[in-house]
mmCIF file with all atom_site columns, C-alpha atoms in Angstrom:
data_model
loop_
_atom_site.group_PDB
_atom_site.id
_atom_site.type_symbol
_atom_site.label_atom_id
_atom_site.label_alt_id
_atom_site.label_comp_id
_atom_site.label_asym_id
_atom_site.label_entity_id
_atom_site.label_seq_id
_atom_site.pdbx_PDB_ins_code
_atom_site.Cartn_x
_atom_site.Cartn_y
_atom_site.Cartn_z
_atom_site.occupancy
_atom_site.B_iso_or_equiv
_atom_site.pdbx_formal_charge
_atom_site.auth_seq_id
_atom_site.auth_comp_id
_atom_site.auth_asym_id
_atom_site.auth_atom_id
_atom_site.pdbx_PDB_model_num
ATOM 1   C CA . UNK H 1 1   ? 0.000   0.000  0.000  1.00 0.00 ? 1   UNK H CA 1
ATOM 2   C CA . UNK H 1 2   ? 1.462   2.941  -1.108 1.00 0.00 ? 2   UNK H CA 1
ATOM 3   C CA . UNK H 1 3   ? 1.940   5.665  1.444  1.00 0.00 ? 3   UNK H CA 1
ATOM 4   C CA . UNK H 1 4   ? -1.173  8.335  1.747  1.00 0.00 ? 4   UNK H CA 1
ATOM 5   C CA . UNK H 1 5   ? -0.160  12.117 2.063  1.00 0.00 ? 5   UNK H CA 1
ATOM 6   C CA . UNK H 1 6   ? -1.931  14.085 4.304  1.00 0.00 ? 6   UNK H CA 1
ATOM 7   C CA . UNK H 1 7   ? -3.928  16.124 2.193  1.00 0.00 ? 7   UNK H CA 1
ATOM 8   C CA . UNK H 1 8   ? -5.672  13.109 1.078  1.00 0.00 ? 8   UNK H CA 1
ATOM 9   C CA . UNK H 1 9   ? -6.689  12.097 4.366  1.00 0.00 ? 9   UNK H CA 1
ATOM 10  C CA . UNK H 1 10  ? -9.874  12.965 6.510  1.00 0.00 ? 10  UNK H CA 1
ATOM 11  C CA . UNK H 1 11  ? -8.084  13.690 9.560  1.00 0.00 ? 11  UNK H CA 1
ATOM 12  C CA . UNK H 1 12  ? -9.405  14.023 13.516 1.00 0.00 ? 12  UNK H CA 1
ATOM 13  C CA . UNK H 1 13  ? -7.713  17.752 13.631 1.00 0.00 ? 13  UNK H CA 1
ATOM 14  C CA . UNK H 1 14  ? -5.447  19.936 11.106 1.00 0.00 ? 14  UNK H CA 1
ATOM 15  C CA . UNK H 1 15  ? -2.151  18.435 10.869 1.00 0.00 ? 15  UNK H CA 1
ATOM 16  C CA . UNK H 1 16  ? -0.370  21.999 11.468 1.00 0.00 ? 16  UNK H CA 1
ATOM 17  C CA . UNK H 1 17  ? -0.904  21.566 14.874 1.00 0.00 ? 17  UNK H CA 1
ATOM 18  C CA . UNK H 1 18  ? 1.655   19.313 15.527 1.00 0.00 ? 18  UNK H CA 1
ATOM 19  C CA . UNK H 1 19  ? 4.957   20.659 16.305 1.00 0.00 ? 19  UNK H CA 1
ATOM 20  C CA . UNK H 1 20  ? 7.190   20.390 12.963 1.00 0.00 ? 20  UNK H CA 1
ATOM 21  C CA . UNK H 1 21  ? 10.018  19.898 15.287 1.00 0.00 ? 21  UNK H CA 1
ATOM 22  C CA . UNK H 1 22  ? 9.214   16.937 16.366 1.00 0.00 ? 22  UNK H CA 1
ATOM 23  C CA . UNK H 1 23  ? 8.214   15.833 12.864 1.00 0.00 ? 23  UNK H CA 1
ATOM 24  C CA . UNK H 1 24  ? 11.871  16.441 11.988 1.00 0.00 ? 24  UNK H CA 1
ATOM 25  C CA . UNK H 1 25  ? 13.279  14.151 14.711 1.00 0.00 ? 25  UNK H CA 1
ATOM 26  C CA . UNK H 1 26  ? 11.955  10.955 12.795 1.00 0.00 ? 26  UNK H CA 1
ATOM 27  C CA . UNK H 1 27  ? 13.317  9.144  10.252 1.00 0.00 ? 27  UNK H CA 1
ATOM 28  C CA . UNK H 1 28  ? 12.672  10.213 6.885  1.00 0.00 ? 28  UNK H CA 1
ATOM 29  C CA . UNK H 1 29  ? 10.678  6.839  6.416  1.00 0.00 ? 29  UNK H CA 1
ATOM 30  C CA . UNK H 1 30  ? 8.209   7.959  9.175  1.00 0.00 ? 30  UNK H CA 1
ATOM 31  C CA . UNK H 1 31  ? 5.826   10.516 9.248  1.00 0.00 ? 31  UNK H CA 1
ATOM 32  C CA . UNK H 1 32  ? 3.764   11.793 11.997 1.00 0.00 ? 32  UNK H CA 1
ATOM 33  C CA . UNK H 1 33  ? 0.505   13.213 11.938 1.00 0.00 ? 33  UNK H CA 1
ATOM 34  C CA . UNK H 1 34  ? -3.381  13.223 13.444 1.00 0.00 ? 34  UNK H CA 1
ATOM 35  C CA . UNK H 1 35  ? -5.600  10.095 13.109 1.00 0.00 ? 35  UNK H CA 1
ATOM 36  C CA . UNK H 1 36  ? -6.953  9.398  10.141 1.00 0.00 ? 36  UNK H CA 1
ATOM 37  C CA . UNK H 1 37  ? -10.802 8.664  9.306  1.00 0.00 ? 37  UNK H CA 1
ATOM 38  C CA . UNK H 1 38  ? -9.409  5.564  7.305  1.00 0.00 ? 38  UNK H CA 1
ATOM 39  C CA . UNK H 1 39  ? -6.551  4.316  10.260 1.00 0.00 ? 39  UNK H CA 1
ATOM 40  C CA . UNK H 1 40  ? -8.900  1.479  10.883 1.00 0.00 ? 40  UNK H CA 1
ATOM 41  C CA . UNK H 1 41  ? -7.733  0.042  7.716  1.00 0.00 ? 41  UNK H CA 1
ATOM 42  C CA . UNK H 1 42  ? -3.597  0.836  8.622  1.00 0.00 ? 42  UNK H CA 1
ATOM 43  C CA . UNK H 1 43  ? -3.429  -1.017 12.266 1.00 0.00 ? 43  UNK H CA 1
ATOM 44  C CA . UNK H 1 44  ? -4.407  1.169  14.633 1.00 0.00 ? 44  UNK H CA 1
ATOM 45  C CA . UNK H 1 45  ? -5.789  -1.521 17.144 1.00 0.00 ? 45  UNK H CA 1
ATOM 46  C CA . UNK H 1 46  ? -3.445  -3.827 16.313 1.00 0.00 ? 46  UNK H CA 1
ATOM 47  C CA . UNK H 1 47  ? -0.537  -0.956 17.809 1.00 0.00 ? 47  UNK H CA 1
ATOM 48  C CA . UNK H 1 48  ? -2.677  -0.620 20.842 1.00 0.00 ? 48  UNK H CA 1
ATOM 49  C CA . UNK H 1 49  ? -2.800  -4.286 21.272 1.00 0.00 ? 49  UNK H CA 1
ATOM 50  C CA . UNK H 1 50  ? 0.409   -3.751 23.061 1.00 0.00 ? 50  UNK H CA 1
ATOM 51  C CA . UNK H 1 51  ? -1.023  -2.237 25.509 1.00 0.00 ? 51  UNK H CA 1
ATOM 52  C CA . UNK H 1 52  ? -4.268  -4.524 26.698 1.00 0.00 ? 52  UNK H CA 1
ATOM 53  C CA . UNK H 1 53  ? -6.364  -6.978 24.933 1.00 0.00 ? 53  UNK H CA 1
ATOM 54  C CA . UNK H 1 54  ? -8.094  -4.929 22.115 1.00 0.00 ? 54  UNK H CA 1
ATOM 55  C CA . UNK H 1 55  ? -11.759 -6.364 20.782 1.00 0.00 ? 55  UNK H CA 1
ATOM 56  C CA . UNK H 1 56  ? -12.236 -5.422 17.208 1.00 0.00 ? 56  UNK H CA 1
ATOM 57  C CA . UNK H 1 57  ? -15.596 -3.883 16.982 1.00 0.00 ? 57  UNK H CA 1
ATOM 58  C CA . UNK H 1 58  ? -15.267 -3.702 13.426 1.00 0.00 ? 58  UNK H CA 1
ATOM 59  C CA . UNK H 1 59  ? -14.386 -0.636 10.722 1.00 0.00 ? 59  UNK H CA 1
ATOM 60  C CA . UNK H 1 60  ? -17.998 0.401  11.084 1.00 0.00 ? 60  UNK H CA 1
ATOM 61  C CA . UNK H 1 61  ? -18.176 0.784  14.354 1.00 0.00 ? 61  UNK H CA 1
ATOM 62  C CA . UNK H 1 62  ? -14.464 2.244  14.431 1.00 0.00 ? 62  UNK H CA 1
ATOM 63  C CA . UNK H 1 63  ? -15.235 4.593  12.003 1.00 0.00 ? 63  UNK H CA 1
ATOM 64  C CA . UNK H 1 64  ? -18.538 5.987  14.490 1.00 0.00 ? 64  UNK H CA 1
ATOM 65  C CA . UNK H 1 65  ? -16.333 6.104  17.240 1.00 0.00 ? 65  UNK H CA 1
ATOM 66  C CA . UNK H 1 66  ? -13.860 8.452  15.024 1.00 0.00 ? 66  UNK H CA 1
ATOM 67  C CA . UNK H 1 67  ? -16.652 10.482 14.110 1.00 0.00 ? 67  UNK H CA 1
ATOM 68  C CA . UNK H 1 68  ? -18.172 10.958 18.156 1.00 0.00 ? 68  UNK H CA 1
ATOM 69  C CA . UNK H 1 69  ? -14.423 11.850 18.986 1.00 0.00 ? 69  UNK H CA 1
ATOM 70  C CA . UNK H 1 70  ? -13.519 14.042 16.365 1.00 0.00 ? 70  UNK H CA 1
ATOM 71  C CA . UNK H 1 71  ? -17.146 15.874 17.243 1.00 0.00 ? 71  UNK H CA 1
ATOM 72  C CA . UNK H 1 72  ? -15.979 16.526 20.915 1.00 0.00 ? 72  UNK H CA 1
ATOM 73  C CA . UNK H 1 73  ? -14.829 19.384 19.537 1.00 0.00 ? 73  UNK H CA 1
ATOM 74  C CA . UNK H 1 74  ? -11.360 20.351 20.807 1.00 0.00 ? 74  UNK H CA 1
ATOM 75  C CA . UNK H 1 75  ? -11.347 17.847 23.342 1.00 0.00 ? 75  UNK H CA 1
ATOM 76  C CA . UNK H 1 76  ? -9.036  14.496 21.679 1.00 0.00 ? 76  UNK H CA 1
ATOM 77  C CA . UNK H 1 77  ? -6.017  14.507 19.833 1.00 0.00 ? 77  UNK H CA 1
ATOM 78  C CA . UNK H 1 78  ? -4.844  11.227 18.732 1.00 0.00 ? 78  UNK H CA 1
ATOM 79  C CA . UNK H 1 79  ? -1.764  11.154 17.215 1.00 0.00 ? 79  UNK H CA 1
ATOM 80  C CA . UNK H 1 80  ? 0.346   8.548  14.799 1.00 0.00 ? 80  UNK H CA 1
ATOM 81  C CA . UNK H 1 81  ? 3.463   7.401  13.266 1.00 0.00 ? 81  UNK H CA 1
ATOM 82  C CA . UNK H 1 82  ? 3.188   5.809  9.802  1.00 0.00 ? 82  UNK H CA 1
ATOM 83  C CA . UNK H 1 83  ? 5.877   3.840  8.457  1.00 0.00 ? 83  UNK H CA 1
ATOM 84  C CA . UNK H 1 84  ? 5.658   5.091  4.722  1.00 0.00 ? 84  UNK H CA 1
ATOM 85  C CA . UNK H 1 85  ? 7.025   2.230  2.492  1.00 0.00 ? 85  UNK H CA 1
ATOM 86  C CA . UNK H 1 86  ? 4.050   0.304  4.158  1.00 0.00 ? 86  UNK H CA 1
ATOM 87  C CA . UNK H 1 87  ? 1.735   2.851  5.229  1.00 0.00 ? 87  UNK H CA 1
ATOM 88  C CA . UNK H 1 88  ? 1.153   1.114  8.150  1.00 0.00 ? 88  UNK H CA 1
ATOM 89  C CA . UNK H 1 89  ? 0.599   2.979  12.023 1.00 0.00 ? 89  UNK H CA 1
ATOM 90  C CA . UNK H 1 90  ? 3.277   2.075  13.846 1.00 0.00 ? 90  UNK H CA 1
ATOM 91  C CA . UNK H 1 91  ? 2.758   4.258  17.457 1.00 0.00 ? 91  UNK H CA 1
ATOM 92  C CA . UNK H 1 92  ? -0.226  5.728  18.702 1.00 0.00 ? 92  UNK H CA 1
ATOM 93  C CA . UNK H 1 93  ? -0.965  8.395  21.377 1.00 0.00 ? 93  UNK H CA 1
ATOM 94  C CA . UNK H 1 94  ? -3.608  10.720 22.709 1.00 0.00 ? 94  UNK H CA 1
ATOM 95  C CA . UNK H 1 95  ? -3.870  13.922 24.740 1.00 0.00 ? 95  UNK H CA 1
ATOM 96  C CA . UNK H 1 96  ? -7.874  14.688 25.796 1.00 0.00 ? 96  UNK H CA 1
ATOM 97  C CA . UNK H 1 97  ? -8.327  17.892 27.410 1.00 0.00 ? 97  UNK H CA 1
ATOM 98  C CA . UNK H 1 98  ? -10.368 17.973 30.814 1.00 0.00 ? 98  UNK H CA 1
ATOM 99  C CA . UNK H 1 99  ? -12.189 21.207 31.091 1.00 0.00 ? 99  UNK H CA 1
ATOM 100 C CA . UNK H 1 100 ? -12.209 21.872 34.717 1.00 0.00 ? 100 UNK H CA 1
ATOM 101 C CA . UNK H 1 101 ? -14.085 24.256 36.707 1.00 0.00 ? 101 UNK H CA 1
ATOM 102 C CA . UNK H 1 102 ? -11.031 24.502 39.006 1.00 0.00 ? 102 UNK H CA 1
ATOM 103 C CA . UNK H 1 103 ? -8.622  27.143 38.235 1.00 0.00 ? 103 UNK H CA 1
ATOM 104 C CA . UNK H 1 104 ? -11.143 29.523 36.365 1.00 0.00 ? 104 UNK H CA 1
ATOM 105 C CA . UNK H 1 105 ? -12.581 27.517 34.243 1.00 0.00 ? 105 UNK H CA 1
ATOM 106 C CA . UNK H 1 106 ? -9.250  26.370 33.112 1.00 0.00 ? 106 UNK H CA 1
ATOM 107 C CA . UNK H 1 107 ? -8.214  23.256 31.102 1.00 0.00 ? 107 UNK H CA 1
ATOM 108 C CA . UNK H 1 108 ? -5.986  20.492 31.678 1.00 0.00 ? 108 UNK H CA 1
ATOM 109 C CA . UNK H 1 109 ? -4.424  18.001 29.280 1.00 0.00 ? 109 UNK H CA 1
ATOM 110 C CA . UNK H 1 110 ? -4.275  14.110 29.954 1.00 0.00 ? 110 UNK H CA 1
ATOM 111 C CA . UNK H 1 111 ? -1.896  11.677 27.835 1.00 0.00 ? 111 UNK H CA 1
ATOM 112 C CA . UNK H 1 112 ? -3.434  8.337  27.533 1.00 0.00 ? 112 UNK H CA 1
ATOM 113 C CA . UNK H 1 113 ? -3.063  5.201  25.406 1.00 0.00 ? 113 UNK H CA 1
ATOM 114 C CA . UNK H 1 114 ? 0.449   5.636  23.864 1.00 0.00 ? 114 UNK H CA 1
ATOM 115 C CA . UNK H 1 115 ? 1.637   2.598  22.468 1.00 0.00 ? 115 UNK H CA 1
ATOM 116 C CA . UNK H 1 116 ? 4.480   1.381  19.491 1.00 0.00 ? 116 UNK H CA 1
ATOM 117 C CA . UNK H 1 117 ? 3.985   -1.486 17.584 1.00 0.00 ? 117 UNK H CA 1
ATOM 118 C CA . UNK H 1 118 ? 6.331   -4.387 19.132 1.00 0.00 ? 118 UNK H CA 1
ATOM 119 C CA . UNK H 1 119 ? 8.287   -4.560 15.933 1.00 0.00 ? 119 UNK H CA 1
ATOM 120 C CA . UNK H 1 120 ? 9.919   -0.686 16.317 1.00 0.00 ? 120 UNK H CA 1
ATOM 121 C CA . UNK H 1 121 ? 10.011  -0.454 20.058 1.00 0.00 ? 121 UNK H CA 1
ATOM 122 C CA . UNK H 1 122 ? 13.255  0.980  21.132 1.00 0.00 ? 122 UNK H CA 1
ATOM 123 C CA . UNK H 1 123 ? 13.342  3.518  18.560 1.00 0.00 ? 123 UNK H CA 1
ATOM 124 C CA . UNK H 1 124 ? 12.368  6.584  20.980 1.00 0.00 ? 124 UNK H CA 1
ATOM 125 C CA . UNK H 1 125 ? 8.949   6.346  18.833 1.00 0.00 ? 125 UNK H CA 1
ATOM 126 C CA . UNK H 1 126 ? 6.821   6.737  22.022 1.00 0.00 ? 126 UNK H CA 1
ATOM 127 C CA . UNK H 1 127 ? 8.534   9.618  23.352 1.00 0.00 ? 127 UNK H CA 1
ATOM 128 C CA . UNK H 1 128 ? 8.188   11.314 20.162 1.00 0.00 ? 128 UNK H CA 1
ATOM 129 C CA . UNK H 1 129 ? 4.357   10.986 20.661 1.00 0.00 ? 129 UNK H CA 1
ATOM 130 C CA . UNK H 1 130 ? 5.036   12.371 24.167 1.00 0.00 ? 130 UNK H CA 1
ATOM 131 C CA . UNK H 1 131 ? 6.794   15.625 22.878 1.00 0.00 ? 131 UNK H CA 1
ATOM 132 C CA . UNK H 1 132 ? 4.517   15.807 20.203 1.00 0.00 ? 132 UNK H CA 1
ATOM 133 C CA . UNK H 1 133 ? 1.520   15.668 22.570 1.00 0.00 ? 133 UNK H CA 1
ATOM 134 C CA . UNK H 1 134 ? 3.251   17.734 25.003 1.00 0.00 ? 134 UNK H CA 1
ATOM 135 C CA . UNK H 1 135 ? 4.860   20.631 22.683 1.00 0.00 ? 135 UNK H CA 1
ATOM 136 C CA . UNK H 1 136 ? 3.381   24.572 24.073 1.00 0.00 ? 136 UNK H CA 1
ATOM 137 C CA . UNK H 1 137 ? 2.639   25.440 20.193 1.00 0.00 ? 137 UNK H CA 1
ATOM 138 C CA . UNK H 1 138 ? 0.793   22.462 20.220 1.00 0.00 ? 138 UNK H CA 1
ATOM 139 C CA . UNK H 1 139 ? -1.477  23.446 22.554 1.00 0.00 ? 139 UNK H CA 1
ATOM 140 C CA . UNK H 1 140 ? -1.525  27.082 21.297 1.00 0.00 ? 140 UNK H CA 1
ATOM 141 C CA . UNK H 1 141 ? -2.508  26.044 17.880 1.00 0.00 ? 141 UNK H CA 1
ATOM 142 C CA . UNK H 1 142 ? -5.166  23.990 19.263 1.00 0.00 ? 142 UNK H CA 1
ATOM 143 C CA . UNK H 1 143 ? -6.673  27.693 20.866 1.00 0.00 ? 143 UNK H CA 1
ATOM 144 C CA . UNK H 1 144 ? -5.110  27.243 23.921 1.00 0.00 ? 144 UNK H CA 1
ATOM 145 C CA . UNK H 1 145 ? -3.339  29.478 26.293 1.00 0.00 ? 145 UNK H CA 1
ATOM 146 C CA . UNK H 1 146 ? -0.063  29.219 28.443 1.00 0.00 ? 146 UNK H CA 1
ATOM 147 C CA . UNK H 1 147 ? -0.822  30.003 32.226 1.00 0.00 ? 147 UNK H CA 1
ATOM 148 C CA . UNK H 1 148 ? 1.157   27.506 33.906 1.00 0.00 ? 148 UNK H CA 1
ATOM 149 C CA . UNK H 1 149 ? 3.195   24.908 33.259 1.00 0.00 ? 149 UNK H CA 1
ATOM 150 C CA . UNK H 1 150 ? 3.365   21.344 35.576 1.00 0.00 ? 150 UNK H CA 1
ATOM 151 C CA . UNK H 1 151 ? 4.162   18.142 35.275 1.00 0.00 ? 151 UNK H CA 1
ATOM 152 C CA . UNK H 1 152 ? 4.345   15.617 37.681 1.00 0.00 ? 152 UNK H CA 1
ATOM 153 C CA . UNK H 1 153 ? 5.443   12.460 38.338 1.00 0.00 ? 153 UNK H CA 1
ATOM 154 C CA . UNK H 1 154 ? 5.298   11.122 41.761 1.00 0.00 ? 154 UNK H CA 1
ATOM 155 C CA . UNK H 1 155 ? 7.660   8.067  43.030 1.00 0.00 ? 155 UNK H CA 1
ATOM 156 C CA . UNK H 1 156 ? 8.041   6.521  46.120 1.00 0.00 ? 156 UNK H CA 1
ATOM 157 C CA . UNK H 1 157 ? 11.073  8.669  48.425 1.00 0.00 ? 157 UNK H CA 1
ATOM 158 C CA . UNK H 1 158 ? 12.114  5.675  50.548 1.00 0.00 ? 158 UNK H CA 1
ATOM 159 C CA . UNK H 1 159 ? 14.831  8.596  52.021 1.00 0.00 ? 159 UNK H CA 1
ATOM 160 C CA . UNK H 1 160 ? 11.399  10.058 53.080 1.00 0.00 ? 160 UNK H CA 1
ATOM 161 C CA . UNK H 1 161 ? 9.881   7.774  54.750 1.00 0.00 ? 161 UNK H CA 1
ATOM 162 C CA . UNK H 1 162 ? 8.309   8.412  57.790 1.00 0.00 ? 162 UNK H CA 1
ATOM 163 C CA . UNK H 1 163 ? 9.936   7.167  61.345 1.00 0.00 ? 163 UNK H CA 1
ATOM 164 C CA . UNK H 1 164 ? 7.554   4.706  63.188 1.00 0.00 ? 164 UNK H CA 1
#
């Protein structure tokens, strides 16, 4: 299957909001861009099969649940990486924004569901999703504002624990 530009694609948001520096960072036989309306048909269960058993509901169905995503209106962003010489997904990922009514109304993004197909783990694939998904002119292009800036990631501080 030869490999399907952009511009020929239905896709979940416009590809310009994802950081073309991170674009740049993959090999030239990858390309990175929004989920596609057709991404049924190029693996995209079969990449998030590494993560948990994945029931096919079938394109139909696959193809609704695109649609009822992609009319959340700036609420998901799934993201992929295509290997071009088959045109096949090879890592997934997806940021959903939380609209809170903490903080002023304010927004928060969550990353969920990234995943890279078995056969190109180790290829920093995944944490191009993550900077992808992450990038500030991401979120800007997407109508969003900076205000603050966290991240967190909480381990257990066995230096900290507490004296019984």
């Amino acid at each position: 299957m030869p490999f399907t530009p952009d511009s020929e694609l239905d896709l979940l948001f416009p590809a310009e909001h994802i950081p073309d520096e991170t674009k740049k960072q993959l090999p030239s036989d990858l390309h990175l861009r929004p989920l596609a309306s057709t991404d049924y048909k190029r693996g995209h269960l079969s990449v998030l099969s590494v993560l948990t058993v994945v029931t096919d509901p079938g394109e139909g169905a696959w193809v609704t649940q695109f649609n009822a995503i992609r009319a959340a209106s700036r609420t998901y962003y799934s993201i992929v990486i295509v290997d071009k010489p088959s045109d096949r997904i090879v890592a997934v990922g997806t940021v959903f924004i939380e609209r809170k009514f903490l903080r002023g109304l304010g927004s928060v993004g969550h990353i969920e569901d990234i995943a890279v197909d078995k056969s190109q783990q180790g290829k920093k694939l995944g944490l191009r999703i993550i900077q992808a998904l992450t990038g500030i002119t991401f979120y800007q292009k997407c109508g969003f504002e900076r205000k603050e800036n966290e991240m967190t990631r909480y381990a257990p501080d066995r230096s900290r624990s507490p004296r019984l």
